[in-house]
PDB file of C-alpha atoms in Angstrom:
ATOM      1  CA  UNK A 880       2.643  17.579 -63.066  1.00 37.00           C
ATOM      2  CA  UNK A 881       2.441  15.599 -60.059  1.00 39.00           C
ATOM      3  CA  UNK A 882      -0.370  13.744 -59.409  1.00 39.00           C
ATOM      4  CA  UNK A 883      -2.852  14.471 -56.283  1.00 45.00           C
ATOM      5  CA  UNK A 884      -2.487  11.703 -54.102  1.00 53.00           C
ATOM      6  CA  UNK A 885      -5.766  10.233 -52.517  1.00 60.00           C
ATOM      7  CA  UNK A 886      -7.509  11.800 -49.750  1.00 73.00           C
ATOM      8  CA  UNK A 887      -7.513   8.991 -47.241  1.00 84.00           C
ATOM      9  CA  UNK A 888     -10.670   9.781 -44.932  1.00 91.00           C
ATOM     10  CA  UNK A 889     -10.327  10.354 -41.281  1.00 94.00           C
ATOM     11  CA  UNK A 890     -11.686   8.758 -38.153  1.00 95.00           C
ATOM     12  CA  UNK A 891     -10.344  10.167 -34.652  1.00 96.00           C
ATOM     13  CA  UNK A 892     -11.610   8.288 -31.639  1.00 97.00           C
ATOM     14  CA  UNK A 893     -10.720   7.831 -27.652  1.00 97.00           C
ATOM     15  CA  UNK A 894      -8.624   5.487 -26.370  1.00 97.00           C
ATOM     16  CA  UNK A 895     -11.265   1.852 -25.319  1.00 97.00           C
ATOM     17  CA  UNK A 896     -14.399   3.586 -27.554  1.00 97.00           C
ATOM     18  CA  UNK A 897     -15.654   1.113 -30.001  1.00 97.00           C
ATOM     19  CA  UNK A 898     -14.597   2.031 -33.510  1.00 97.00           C
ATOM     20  CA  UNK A 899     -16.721   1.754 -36.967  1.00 97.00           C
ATOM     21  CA  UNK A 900     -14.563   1.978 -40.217  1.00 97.00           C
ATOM     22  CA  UNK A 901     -16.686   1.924 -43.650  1.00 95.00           C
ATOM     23  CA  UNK A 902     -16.674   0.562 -46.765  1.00 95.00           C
ATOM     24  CA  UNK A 903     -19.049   1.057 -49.778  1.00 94.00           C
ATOM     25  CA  UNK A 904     -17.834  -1.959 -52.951  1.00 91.00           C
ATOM     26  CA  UNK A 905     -18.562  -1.535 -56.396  1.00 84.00           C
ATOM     27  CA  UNK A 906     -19.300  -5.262 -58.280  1.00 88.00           C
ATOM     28  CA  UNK A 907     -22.092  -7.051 -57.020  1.00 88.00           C
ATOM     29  CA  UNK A 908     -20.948 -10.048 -58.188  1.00 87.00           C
ATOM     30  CA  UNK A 909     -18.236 -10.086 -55.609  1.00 89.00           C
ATOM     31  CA  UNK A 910     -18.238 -12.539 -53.102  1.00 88.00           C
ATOM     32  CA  UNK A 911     -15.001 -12.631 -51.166  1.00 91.00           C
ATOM     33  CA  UNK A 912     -14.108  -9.700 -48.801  1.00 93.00           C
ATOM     34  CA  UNK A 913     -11.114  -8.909 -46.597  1.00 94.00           C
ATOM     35  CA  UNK A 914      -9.921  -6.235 -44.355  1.00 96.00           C
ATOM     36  CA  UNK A 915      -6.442  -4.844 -44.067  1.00 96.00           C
ATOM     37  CA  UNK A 916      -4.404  -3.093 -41.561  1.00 97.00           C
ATOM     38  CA  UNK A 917      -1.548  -0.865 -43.093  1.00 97.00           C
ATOM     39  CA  UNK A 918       0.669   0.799 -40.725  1.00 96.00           C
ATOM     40  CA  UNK A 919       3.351   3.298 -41.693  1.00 92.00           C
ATOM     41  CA  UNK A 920       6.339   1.662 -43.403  1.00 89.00           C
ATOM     42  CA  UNK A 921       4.750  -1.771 -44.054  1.00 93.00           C
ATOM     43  CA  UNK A 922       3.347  -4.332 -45.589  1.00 95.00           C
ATOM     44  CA  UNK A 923      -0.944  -4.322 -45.568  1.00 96.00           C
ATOM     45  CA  UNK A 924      -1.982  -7.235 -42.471  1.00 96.00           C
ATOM     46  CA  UNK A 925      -4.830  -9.209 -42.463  1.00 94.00           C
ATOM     47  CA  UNK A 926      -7.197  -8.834 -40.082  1.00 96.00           C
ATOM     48  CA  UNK A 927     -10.556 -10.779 -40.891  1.00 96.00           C
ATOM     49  CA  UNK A 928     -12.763 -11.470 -43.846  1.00 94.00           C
ATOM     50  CA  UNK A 929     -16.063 -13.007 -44.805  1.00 95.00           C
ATOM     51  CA  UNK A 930     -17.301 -14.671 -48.168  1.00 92.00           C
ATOM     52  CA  UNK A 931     -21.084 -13.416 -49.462  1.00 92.00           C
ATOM     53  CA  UNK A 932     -23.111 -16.265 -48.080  1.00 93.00           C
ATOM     54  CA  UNK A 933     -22.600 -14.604 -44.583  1.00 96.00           C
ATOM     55  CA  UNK A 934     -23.622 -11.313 -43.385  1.00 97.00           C
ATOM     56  CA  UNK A 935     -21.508 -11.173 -39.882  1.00 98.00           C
ATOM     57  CA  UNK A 936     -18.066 -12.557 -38.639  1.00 97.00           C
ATOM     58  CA  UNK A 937     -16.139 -12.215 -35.424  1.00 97.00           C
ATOM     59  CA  UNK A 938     -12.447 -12.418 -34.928  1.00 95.00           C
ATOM     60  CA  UNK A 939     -10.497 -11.043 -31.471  1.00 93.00           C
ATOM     61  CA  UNK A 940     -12.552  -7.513 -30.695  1.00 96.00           C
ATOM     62  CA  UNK A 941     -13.087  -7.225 -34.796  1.00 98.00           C
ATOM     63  CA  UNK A 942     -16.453  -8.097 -36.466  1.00 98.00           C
ATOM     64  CA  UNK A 943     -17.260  -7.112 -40.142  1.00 98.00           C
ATOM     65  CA  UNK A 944     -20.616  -6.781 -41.355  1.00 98.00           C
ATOM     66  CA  UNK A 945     -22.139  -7.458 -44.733  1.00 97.00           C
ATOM     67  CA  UNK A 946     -24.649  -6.024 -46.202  1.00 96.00           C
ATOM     68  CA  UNK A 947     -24.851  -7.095 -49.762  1.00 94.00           C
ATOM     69  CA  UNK A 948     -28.651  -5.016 -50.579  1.00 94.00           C
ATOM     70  CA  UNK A 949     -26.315  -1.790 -50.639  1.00 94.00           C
ATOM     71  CA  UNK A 950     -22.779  -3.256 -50.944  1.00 94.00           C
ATOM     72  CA  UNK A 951     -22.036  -1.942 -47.890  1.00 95.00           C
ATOM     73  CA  UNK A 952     -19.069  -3.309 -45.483  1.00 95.00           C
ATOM     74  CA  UNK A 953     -17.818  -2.288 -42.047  1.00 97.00           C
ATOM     75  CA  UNK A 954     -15.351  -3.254 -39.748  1.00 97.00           C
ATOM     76  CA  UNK A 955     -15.893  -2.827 -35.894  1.00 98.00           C
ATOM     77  CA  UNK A 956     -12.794  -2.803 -33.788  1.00 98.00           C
ATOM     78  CA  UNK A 957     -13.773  -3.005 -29.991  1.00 98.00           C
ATOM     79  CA  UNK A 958     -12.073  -1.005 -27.176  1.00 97.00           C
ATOM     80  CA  UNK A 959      -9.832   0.522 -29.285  1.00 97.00           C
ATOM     81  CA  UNK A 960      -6.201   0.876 -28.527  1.00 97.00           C
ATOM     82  CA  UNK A 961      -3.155   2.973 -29.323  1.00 96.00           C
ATOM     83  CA  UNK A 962      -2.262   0.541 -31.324  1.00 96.00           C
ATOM     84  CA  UNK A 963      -4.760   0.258 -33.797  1.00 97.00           C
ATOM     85  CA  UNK A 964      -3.881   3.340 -35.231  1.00 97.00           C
ATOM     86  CA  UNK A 965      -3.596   2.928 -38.936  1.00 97.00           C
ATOM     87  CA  UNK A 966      -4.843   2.627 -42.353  1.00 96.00           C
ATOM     88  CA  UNK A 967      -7.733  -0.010 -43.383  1.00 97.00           C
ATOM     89  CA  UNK A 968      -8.906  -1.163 -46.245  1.00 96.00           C
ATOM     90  CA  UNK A 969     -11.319  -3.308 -47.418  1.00 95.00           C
ATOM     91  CA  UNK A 970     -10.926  -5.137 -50.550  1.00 94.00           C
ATOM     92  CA  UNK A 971     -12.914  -7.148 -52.758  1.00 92.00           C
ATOM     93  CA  UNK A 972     -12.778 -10.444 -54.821  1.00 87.00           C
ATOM     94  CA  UNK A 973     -14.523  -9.799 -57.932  1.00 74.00           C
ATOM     95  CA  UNK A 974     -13.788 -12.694 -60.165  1.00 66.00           C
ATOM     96  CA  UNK A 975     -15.119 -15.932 -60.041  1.00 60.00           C
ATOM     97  CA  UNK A 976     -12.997 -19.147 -60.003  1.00 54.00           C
ATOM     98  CA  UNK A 977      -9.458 -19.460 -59.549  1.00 50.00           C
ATOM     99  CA  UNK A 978      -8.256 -16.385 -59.199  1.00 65.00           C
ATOM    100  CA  UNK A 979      -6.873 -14.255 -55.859  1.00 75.00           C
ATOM    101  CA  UNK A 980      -7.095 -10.591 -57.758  1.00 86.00           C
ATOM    102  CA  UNK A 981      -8.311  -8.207 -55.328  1.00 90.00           C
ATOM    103  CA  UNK A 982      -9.722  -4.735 -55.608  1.00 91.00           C
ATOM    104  CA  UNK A 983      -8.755  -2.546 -52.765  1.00 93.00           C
ATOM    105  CA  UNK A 984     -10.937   0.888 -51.379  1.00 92.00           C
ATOM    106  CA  UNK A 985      -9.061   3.903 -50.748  1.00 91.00           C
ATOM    107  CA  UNK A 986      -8.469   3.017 -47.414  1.00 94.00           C
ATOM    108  CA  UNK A 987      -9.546   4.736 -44.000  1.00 96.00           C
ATOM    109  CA  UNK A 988      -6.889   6.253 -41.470  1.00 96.00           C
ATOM    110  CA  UNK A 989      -8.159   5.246 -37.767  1.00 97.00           C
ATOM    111  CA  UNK A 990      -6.291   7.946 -35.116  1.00 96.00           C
ATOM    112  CA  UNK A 991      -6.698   6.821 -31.541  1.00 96.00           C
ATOM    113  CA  UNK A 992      -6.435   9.726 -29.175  1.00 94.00           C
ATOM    114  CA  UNK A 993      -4.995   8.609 -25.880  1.00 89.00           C
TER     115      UNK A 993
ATOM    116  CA  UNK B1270       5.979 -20.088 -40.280  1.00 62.00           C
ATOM    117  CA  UNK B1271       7.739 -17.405 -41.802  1.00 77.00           C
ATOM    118  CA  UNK B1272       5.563 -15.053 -43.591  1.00 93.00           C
ATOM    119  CA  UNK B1273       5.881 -13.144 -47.333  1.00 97.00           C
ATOM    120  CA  UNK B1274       9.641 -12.137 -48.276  1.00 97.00           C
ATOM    121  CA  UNK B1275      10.637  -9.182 -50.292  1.00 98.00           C
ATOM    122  CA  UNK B1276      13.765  -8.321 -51.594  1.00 97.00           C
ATOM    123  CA  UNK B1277      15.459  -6.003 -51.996  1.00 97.00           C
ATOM    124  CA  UNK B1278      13.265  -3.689 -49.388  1.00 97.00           C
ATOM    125  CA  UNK B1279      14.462   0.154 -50.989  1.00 97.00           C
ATOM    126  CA  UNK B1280      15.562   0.291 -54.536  1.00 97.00           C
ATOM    127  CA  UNK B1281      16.683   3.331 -56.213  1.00 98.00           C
ATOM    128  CA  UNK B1282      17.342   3.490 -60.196  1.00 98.00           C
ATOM    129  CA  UNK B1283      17.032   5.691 -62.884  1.00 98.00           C
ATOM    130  CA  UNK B1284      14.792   6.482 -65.594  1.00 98.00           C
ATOM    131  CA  UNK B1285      15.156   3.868 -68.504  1.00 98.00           C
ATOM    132  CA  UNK B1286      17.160   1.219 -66.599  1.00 98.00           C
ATOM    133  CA  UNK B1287      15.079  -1.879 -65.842  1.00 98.00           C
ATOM    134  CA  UNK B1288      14.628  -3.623 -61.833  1.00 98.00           C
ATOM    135  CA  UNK B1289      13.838  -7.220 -60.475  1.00 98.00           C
ATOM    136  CA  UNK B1290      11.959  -7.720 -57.465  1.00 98.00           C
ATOM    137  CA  UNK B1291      11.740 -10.839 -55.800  1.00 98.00           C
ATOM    138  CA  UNK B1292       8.816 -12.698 -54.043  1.00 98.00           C
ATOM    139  CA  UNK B1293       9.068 -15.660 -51.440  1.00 98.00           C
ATOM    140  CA  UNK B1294       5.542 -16.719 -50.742  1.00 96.00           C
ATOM    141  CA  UNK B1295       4.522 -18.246 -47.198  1.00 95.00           C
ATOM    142  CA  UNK B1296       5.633 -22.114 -47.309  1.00 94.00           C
ATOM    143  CA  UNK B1297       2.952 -24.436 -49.168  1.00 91.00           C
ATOM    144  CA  UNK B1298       1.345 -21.077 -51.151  1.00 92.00           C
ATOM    145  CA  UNK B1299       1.490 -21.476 -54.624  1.00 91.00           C
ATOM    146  CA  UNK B1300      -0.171 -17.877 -56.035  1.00 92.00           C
ATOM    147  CA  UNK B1301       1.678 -14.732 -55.554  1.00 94.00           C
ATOM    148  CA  UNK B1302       0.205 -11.653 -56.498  1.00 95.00           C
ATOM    149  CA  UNK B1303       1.851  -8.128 -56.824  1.00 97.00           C
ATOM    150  CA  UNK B1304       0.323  -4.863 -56.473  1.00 97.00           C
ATOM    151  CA  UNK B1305       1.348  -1.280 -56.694  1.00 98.00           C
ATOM    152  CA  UNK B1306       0.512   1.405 -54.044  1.00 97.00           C
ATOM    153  CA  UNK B1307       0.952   5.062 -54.886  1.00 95.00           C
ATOM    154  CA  UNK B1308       0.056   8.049 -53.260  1.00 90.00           C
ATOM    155  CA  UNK B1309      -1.744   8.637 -56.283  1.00 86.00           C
ATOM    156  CA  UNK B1310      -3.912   5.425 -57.253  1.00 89.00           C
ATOM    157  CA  UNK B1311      -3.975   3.508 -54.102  1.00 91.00           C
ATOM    158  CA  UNK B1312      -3.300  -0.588 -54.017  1.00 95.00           C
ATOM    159  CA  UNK B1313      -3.638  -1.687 -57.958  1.00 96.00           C
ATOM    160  CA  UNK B1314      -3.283  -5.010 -58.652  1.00 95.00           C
ATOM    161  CA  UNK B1315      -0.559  -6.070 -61.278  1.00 97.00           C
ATOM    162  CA  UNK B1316      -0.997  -9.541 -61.916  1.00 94.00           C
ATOM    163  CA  UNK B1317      -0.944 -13.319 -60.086  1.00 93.00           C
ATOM    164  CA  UNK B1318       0.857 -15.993 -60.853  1.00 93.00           C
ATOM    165  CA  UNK B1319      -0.010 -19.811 -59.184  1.00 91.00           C
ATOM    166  CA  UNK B1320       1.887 -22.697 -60.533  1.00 90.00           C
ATOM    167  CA  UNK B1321       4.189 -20.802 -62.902  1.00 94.00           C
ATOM    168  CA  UNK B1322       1.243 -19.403 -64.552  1.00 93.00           C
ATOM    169  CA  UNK B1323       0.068 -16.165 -65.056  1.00 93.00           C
ATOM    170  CA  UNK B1324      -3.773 -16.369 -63.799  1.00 88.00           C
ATOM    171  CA  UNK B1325      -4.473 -12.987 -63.715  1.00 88.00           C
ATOM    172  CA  UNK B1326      -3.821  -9.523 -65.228  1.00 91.00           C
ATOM    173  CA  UNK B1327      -4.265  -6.265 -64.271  1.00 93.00           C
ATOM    174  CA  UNK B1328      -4.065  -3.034 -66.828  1.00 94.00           C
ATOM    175  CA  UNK B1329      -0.703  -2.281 -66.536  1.00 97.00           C
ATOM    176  CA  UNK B1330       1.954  -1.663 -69.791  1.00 97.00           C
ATOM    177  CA  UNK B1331       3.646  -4.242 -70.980  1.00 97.00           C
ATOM    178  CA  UNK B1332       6.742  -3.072 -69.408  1.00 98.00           C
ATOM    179  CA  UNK B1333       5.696  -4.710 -66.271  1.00 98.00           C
ATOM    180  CA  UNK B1334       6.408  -8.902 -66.456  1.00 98.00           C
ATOM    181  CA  UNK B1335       6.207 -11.102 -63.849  1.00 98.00           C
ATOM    182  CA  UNK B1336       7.039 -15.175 -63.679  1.00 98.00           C
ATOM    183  CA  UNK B1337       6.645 -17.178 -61.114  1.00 97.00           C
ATOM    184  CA  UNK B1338       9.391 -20.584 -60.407  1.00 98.00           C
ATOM    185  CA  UNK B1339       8.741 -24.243 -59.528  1.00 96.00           C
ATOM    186  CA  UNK B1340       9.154 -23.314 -55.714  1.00 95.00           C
ATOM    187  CA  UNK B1341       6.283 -20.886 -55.930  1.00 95.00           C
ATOM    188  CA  UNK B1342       9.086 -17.811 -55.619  1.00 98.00           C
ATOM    189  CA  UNK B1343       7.947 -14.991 -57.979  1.00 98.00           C
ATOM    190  CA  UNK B1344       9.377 -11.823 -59.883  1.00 98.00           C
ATOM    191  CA  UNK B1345       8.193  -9.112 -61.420  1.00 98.00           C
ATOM    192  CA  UNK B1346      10.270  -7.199 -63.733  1.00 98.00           C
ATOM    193  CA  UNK B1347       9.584  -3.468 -64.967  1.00 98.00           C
ATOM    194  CA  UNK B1348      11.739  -2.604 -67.740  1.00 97.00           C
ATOM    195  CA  UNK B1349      12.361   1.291 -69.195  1.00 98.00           C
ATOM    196  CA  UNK B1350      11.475   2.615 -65.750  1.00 98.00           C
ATOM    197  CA  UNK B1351       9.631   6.110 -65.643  1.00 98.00           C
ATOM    198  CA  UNK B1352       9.382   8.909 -62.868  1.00 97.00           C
ATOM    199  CA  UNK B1353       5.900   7.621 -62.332  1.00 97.00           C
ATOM    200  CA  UNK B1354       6.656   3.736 -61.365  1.00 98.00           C
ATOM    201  CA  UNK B1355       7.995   5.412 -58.129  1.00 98.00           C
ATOM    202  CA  UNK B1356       6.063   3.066 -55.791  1.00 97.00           C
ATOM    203  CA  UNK B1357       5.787   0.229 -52.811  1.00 97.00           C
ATOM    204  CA  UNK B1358       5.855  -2.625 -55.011  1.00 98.00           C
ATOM    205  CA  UNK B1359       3.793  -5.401 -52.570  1.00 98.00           C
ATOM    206  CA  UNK B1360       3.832  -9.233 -53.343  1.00 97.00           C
ATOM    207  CA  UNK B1361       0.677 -11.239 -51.743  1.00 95.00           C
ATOM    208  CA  UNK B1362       0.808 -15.246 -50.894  1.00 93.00           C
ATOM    209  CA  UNK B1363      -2.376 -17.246 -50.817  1.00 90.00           C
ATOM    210  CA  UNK B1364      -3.200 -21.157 -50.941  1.00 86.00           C
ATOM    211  CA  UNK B1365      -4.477 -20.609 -54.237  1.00 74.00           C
ATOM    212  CA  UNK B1366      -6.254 -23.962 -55.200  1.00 73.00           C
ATOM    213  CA  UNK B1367      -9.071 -23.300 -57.625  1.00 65.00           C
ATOM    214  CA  UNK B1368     -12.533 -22.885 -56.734  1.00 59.00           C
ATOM    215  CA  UNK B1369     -12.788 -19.415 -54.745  1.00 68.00           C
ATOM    216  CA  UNK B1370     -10.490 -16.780 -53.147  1.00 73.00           C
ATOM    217  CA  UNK B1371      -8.689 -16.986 -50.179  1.00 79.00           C
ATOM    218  CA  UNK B1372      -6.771 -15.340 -47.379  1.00 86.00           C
ATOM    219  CA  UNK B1373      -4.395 -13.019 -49.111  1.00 89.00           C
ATOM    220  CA  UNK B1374      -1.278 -12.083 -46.858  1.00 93.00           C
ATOM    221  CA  UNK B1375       1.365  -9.455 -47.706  1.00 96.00           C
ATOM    222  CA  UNK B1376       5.077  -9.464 -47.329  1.00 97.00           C
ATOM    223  CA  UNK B1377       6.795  -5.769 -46.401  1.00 97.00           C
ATOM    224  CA  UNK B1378       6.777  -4.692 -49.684  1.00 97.00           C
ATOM    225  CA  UNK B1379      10.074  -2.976 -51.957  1.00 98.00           C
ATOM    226  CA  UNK B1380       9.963   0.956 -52.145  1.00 97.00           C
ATOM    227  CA  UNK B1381      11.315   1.785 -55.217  1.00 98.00           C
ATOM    228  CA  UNK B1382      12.331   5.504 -56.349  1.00 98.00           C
ATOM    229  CA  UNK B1383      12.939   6.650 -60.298  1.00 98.00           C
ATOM    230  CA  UNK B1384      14.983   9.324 -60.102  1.00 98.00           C
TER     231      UNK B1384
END
C-alpha cells in the first residue's frame, strides 16, 4: 500500500512576531549545519549555516543557534513576514573530509497569519 | 550568476522504462549532489559526484547511477523505474574542494511520476 507520508510539524505565528523553528540532529560527530527554506513547487534555498566551532550566527533577521551538549539547533527568523511562510529544514554534515552529503530533518512548516 | 539547472522540470514514464536527468551546477562548482524527496522519506541523499568522481553514496539500488562530465554538469540515471521512484529528484552545487563541507545550493528540482 501506499506509504504514510511524514507528518511535517506545525508552527502558526502573527504577522512581525519573532519566530523559533527547531531542530534536534542525530551524529555528534557532525560539524557542518545548514538551514533550508522550501516553498511549494521548488527547489530547497539556503538561508544560513554555522560549522561546530561556533555556537551563534546572524544573517538578515535569521540567527541559528548551536547547542552541541544536546544536539540541539534552532533557527530564529525576526519580524516575521507573509513571506516566510514555508517549510525548513535543517540538515547536517556528518562525514568528515571531502565530502558535501547532507542529512536533512523532517522539516518544519512555518504559517504566518496576517 | 545563474544558479542550479534542472532539466527536464516534470517527467512522466512508465514502469520499467529508464529516465536521465540532467544537472548544471552554479559556474566554478565542481560537486553536484542529488537527493530524493518523497512524501514518504523526506530529502535522502543519492550520491555526489566532484571532479567526475563519485565521492559519496547513499543506500539506494543499484538502479540509480549517476556521472558527472569535465564541465562539472551531472546525471543521474534510474533504470527499470517502479511506482515508488515517483519523486522531486533535486541536484545540489557546492565549491567542493576537500577539507570540510560547504554551502550546498539547490536547483528547482525534476518531478517525476511512474505511472
Amino acid at each position: 500500500g501506499e506509504s504514510v507520508g511524514l507528518h511535517l510539524p506545525t508552527l502558526s505565528v502573527q504577522e512581525g512576531d519573532n519566530s523559533i523553528i527547531n531542530c534536534a540532529y542525530s551524529n555528534s560527530a557532525s560539524d557542518y549545519f545548514i538551514w533550508y527554506k522550501q516553498e511549494s513547487g521548488k527547489g530547497p534555498q539556503f538561508i544560513i549555516d554555522i560549522r561546530s566551532n561556533m555556537d551563534k550566527r546572524q544573517g538578515q533577521r535569521v540567527t541559528v543557534l548551536l547547542n552541541k551538549t544536546v544536539k540541539h539547533l534552532s533557527l530564529q527568523i525576526a519580524a516575521t513576514q507573509p513571506g516566510d511562510s514555508a517549510v525548513y529544514f535543517c540538515a547536517e554534515s556528518s562525514e568528515s573530509g571531502a565530502t558535501n552529503k547532507l542529512i536533512f530533518g523532517t522539516g518544519t512548516l512555518l504559517a504566518v497569519q496576517p | 550568476k545563474a544558479g542550479v539547472t534542472q532539466t527536464p522540470r516534470y517527467l512522466i514514464k512508465t514502469r520499467g522504462q529508464q529516465v536521465t536527468l540532467s544537472c548544471s551546477p552554479i559556474s566554478g562548482h565542481r560537486s553536484v549532489s542529488w537527493y530524493q524527496q518523497t512524501p514518504g522519506q523526506g530529502l535522502q541523499f543519492l550520491f555526489e559526484y566532484f571532479s567526475e568522481t563519485q565521492r559519496n553514496k547513499g543506500n539506494f539500488p543499484g538502479r540509480f547511477s549517476g556521472r558527472q562530465f569535465s564541465n562539472s554538469r551531472s546525471e543521474m540515471n534510474v533504470s527499470t523505474l517502479e511506482l515508488g521512484d515517483s519523486a522531486l529528484y533535486l541536484c545540489a552545487s557546492s565549491l567542493g574542494e576537500t577539507g570540510e563541507a560547504t554551502e550546498a545550493f539547490f536547483g528547482q528540482g525534476t518531478r517525476l511520476t511512474v505511472v
